[in-house]
Short mmCIF file of C-alpha atoms in Angstrom, two decimals:
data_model
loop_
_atom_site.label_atom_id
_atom_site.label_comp_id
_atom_site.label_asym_id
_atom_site.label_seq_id
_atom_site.Cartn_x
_atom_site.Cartn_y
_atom_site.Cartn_z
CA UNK X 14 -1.43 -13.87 142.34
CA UNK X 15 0.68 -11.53 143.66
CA UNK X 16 0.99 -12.86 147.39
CA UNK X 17 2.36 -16.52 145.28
CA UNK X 18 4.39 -15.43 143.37
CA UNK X 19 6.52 -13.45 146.34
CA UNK X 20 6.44 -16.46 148.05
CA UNK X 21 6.30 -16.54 152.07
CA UNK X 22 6.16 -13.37 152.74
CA UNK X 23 3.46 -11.10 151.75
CA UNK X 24 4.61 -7.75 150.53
CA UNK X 25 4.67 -4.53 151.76
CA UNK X 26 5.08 -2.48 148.86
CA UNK X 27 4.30 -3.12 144.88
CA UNK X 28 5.72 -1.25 142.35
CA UNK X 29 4.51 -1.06 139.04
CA UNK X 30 6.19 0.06 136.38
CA UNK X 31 4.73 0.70 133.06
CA UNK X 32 6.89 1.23 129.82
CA UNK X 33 6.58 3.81 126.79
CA UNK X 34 6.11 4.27 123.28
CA UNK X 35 8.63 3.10 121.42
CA UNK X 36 9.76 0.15 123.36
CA UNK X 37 9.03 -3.58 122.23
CA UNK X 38 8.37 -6.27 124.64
CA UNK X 39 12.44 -7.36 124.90
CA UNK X 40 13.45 -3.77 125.59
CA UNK X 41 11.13 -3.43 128.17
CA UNK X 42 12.01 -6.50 129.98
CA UNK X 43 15.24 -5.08 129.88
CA UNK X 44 14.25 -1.62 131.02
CA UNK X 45 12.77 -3.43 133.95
CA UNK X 46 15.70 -5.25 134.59
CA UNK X 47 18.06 -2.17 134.71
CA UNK X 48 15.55 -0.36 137.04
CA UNK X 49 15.47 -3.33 139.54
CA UNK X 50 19.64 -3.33 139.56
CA UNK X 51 19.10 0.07 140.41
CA UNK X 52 16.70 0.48 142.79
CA UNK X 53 18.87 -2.38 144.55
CA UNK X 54 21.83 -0.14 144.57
CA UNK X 55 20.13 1.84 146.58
CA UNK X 56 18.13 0.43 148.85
CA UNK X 57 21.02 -1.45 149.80
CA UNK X 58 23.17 1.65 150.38
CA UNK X 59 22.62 3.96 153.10
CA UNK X 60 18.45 4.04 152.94
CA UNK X 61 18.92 -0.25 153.68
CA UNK X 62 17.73 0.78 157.89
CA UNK X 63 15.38 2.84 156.85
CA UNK X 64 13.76 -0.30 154.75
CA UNK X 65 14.49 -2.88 156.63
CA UNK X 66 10.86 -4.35 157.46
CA UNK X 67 9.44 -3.15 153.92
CA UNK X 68 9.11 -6.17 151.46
CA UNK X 69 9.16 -5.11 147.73
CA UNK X 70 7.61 -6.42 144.78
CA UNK X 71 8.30 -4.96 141.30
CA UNK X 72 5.92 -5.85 138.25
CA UNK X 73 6.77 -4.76 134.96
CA UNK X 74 3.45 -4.33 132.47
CA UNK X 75 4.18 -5.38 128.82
CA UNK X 76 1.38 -3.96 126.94
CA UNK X 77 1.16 -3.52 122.63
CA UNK X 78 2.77 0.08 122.40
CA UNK X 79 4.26 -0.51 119.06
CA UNK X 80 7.34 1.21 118.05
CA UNK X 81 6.92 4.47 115.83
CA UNK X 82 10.09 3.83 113.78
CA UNK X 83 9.85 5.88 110.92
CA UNK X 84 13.18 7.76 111.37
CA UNK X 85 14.70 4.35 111.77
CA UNK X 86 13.76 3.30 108.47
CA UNK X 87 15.00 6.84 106.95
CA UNK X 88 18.41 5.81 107.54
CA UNK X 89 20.24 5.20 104.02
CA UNK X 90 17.61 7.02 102.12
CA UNK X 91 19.54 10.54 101.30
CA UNK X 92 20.03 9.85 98.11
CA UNK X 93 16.26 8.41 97.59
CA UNK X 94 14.40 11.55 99.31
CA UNK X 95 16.81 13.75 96.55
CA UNK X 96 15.38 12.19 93.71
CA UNK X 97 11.44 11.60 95.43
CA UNK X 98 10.06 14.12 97.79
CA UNK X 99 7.44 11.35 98.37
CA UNK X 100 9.91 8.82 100.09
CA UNK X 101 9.44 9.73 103.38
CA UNK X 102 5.97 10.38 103.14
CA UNK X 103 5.46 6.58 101.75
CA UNK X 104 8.09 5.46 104.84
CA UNK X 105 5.86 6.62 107.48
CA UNK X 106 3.04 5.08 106.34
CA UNK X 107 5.35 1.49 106.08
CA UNK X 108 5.85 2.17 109.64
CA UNK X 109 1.99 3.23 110.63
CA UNK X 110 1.46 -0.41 109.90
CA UNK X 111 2.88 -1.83 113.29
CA UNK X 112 0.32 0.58 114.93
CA UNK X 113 -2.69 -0.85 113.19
CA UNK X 114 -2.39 -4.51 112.03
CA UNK X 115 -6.33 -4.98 111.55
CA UNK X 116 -7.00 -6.23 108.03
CA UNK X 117 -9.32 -3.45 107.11
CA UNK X 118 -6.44 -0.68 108.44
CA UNK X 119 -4.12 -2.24 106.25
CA UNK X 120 -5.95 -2.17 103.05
CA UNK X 121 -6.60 1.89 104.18
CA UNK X 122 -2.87 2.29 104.05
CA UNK X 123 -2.41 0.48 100.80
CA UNK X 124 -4.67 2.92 99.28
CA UNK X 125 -3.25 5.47 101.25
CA UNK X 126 0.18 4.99 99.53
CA UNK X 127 -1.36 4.57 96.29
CA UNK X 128 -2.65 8.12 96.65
CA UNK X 129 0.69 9.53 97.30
CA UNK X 130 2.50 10.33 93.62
CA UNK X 131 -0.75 12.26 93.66
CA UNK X 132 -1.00 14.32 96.64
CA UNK X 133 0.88 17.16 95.64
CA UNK X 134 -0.48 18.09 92.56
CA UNK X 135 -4.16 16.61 92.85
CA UNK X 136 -6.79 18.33 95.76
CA UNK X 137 -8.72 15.04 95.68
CA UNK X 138 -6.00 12.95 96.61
CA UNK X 139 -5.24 14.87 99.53
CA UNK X 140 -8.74 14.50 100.36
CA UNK X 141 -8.84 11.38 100.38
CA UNK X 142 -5.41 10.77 101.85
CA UNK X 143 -6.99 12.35 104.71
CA UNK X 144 -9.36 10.79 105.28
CA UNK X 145 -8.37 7.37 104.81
CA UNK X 146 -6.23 8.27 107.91
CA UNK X 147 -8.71 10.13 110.21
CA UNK X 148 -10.54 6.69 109.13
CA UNK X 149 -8.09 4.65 110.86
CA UNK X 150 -8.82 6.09 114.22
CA UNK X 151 -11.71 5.50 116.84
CA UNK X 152 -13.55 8.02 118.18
CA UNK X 153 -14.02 8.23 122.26
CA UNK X 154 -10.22 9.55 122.98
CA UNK X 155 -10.50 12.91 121.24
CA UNK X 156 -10.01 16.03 123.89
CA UNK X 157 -9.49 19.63 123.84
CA UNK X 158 -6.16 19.48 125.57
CA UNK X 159 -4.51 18.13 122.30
CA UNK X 160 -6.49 19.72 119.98
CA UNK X 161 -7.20 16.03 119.05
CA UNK X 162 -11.21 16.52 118.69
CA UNK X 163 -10.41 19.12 115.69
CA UNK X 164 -8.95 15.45 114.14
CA UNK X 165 -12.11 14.72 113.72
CA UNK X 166 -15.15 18.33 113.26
CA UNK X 167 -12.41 19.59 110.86
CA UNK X 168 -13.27 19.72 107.01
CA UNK X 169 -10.44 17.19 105.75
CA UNK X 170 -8.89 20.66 103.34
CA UNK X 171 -9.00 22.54 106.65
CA UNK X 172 -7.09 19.59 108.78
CA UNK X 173 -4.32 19.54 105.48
CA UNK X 174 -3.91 22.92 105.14
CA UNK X 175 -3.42 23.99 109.18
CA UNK X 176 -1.04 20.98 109.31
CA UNK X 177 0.90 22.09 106.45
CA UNK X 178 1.83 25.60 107.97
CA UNK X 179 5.26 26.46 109.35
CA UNK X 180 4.73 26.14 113.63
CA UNK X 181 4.87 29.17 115.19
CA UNK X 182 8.57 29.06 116.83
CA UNK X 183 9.83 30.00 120.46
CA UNK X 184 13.15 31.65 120.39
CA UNK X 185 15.17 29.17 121.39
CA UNK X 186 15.72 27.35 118.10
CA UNK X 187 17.37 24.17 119.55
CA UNK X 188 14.50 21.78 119.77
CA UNK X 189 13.32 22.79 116.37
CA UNK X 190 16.03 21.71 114.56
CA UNK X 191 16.33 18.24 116.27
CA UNK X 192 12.51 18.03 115.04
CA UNK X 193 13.76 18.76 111.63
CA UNK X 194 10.59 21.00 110.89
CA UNK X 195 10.79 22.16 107.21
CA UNK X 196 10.24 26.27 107.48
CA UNK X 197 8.73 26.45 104.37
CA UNK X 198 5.76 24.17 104.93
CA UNK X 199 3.79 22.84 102.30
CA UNK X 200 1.66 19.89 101.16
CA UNK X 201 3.79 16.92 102.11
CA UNK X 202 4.79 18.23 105.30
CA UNK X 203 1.01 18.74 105.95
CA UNK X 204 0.43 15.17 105.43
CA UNK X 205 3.79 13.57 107.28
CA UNK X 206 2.09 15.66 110.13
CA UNK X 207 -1.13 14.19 109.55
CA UNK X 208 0.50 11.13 109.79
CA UNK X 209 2.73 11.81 112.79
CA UNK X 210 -0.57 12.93 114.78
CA UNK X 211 -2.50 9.63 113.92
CA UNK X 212 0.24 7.82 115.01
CA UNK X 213 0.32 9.51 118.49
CA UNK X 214 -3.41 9.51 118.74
CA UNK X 215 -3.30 5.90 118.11
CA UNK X 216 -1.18 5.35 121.20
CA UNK X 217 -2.69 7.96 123.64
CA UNK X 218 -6.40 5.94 122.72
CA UNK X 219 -4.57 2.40 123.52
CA UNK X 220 -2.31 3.73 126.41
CA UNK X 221 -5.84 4.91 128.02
CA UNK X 222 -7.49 1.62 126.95
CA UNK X 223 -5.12 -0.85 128.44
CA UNK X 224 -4.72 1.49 131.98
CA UNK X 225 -8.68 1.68 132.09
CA UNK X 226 -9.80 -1.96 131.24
CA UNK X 227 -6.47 -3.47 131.86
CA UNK X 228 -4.44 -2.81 134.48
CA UNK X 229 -7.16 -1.07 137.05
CA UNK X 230 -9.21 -4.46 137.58
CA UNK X 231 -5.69 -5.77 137.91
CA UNK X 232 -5.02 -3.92 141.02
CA UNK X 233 -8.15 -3.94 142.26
CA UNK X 234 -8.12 -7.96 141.99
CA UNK X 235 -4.85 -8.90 141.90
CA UNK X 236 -3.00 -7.13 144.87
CA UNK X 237 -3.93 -7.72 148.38
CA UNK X 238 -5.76 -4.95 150.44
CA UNK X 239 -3.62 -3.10 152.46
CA UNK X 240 -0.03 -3.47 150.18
CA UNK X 241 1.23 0.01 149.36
CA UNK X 242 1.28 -0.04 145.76
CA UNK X 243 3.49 3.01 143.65
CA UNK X 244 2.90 3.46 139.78
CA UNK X 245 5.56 4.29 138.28
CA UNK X 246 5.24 4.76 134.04
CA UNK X 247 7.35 6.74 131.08
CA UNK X 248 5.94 8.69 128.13
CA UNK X 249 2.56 7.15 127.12
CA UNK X 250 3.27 4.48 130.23
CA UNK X 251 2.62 7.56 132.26
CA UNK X 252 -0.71 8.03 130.44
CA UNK X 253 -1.51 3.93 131.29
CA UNK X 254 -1.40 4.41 135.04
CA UNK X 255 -2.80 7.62 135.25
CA UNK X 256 -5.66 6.54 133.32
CA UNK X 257 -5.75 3.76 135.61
CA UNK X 258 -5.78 5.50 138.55
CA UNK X 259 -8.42 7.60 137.32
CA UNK X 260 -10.95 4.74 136.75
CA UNK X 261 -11.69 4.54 140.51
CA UNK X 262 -12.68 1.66 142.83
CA UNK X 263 -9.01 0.86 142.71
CA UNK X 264 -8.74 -0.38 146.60
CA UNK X 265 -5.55 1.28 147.37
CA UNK X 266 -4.08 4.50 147.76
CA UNK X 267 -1.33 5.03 145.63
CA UNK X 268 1.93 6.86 144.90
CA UNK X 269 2.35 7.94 141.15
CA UNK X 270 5.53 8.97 139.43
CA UNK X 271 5.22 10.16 135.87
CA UNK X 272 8.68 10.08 133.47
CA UNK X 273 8.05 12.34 130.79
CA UNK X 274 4.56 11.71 130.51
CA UNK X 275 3.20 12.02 127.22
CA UNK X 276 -0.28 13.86 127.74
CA UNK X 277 -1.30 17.16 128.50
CA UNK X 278 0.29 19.89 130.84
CA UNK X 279 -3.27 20.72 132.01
CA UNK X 280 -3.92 17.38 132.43
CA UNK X 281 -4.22 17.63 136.22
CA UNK X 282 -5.45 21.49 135.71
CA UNK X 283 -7.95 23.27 137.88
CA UNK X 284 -9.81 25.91 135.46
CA UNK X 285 -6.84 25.85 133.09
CA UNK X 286 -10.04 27.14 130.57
CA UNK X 287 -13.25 28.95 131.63
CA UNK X 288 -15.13 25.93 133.43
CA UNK X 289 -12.90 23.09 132.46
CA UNK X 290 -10.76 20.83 134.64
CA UNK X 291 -8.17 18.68 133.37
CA UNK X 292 -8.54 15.45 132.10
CA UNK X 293 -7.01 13.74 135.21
CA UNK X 294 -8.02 15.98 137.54
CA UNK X 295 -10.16 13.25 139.85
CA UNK X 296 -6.77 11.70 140.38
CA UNK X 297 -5.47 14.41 142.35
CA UNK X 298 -8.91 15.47 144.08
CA UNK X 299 -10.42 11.89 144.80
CA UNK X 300 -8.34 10.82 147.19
CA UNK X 301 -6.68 7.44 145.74
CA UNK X 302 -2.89 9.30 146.15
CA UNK X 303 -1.34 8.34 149.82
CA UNK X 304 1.98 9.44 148.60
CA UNK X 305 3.56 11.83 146.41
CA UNK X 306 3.09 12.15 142.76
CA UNK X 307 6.23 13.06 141.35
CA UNK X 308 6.66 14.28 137.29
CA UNK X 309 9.70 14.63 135.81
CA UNK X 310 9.73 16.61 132.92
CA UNK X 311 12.13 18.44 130.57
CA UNK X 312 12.32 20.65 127.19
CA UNK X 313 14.95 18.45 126.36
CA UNK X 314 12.36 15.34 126.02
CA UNK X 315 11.35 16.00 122.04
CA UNK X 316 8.93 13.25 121.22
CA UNK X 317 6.56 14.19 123.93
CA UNK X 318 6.81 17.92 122.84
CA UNK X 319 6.62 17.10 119.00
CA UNK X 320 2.69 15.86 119.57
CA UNK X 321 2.15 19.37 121.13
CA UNK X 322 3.29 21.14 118.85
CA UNK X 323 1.45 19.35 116.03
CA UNK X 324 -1.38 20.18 117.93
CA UNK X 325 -0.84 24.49 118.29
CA UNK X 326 -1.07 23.99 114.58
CA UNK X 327 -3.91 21.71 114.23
CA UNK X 328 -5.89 24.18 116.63
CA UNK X 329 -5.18 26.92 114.28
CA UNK X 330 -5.49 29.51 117.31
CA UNK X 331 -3.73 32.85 117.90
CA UNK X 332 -4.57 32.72 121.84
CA UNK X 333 -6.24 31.67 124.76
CA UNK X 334 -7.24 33.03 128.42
CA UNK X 335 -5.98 29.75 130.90
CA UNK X 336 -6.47 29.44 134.58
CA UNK X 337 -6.90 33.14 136.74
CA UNK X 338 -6.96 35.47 133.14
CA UNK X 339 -3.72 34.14 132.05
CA UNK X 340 -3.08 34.84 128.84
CA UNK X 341 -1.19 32.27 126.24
CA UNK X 342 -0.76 31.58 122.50
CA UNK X 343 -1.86 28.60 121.34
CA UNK X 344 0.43 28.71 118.32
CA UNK X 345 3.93 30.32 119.97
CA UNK X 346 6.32 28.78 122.33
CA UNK X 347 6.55 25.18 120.24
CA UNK X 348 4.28 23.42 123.22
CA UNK X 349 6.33 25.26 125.88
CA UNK X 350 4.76 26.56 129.30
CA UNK X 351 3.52 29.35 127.35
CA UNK X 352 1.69 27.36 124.81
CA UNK X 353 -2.07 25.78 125.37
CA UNK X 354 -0.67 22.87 123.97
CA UNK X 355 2.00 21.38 125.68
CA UNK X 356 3.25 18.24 127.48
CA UNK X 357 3.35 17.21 130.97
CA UNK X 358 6.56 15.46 129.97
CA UNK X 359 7.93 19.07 128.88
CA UNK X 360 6.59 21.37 131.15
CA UNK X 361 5.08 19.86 134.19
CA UNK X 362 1.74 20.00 135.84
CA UNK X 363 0.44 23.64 134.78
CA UNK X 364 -2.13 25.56 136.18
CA UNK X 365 -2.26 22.74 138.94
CA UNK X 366 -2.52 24.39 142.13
CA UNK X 367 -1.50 21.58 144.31
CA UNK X 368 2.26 21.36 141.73
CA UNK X 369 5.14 22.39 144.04
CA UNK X 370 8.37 22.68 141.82
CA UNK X 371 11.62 21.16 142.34
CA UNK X 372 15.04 19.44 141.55
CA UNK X 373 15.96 16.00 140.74
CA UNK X 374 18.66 15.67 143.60
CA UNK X 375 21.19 12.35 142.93
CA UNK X 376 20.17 9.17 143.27
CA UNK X 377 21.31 7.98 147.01
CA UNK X 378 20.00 11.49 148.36
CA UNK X 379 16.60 12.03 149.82
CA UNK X 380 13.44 14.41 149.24
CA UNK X 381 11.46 15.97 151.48
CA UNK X 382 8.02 15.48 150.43
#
């Protein structure tokens, strides 16, 4: 109970903060921990007036978001991925396990990685590599605005082959090479994509679970009526609350602020395709915001734009008409602004008319929203 555990006097304002991807339960308690320092620093500095009769509460959510530590486990293997192109192929998979610890996903990745001194040479492996790993995934999260339901309507040579081309680039080269893209494409890179995209669909499906089912009845139950309550969440965090915000019947209004959220740029879209809102759109339109939803978002965040651009070549597209005619391609611009596939934690909140743009000012220094 919220109201308890503050003690004597109820709170004014709740903030809940919601951690990403590739934190475990110990970093994110520690993550929480830094934030609070911070946010301490501050409201005791020259804002401490202007705060003086509101009574905080901060709640950190631990939920399973499993880290994705394949490039972790690369270290030391140089030598290894010389003499076996397969190595880091068969490492991926290793680390696919902490994403799906069900018995009957396990035994799909053992026979997965049996399949793998195959897959270059042999059709039918492939085949079946594929779709041992589509196999590991539910259905019910696929969308258009990751090209994620082509995951699954795709003929299993299609999905290999459209993962296995070179990305279309933008011209500035920069985030490509931190990506580590091979240019020359080919089998194995088709399938370390295929793997890559699992992975993140595997999150983005558990991120909108645990928001949905998990923390909505939380703050519909568990916070008293009347409490200003701000989500706050990173990378596929920001996916949680959104998602949870977007269930409805929450009780309270809300402020929202998304760090490099790892969905869609259209997610909050209005007609960003002929007919077709974003995802999130109710959130913006159905009145549960009292405050300002703030998204940070950069080119320089590369996990949240690596997704994207897995999915320009998963959609296999040349172009697209979004929002009032304008014209994109779906394959260029490596899930830039110019890209139909592209993060909100990269680009911001496109074709959103409501999306004002702006600068992260320091931290002691106010905005006027």
């Amino acid at each position: 109970d919220v109201v308890r555990s503050f003690g004597a006097v109820a709170p004014t304002d709740v903030i809940v903060m919601v951690h990403g991807w590739n934190n475990t339960h110990l970093i994110a308690r520690s993550l929480y921990r830094d934030l609070a320092r911070s946010l301490r620093a501050v409201y005791g500095g020259r804002h401490a007036d202007a705060l003086r009769d509101r009574a905080l509460i901060l709640l950190g959510v631990l939920w399973p978001s499993s880290q994705w530590d394949w490039f972790e486990r690369m270290a030391g293997t140089i030598g290894a991925l010389e003499a076996d192109s397969t190595v880091e192929l068969r490492i991926r998979l290793d680390a696919l396990r902490e994403l799906f610890p069900a018995r009957e996903d396990r035994e799909k990745l053992e026979r997965a990685r049996a399949l793998v001194p195959d897959v270059e040479r042999s059709q039918d492996a492939r085949l079946s590599f594929a779709t041992l790993i589509v196999g590991l995934l539910n259905r019910g999260a696929e969308d258009a605005e990751d090209a994620s339901d082509r995951l699954f309507s795709l003929p299993r040579q299609t999905l290999v082959e459209r993962f296995s081309r070179p990305p279309v680039l933008a011209d500035d080269p920069a985030p490509v090479g931190r990506l580590s893209w091979n240019p020359l494409g080919g089998v194995l890179d088709g399938l370390r994509h295929l793997v890559d995209f699992a992975a993140y669909y595997q999150m983005k499906e558990r991120a909108g679970t645990v928001g949905r089912i998990g923390l909505a009845p939380f703050l519909r139950e568990g916070i008293p009526q009347g409490t200003r309550v701000h989500l706050v969440g990173h990378s596929f965090g920001a996916r949680l609350i959104t998602a949870a915000a977007a269930a409805g019947g929450l009780g309270h209004r809300c402020s929202v602020s998304l760090l490099q959220g790892a969905f869609s740029h259209h997610g909050f879209a209005h007609g960003f395709l002929p007919g077709r809102d974003g995802s999130f759109r109710r959130v913006v339109t159905s009145g549960v915001l009292s405050g300002p939803m703030v998204i940070t978002h950069t080119r320089n965040d590369v996990l949240v734009s690596l997704a994207y651009a897995l999915a320009s070549q998963l959609a296999g597209q040349d172009g697209a008409s979004v929002g009032a005619g304008v014209e994109v391609n779906a394959g260029a611009d490596f899930g830039g602004a110019g890209s139909l596939y592209g993060a909100i934690g990269a680009n911001g909140a496109l074709v959103t008319p409501e999306a004002v743009q702006g600068l992260l000012l320091p931290a002691d220094q106010p905005y006027a929203l």
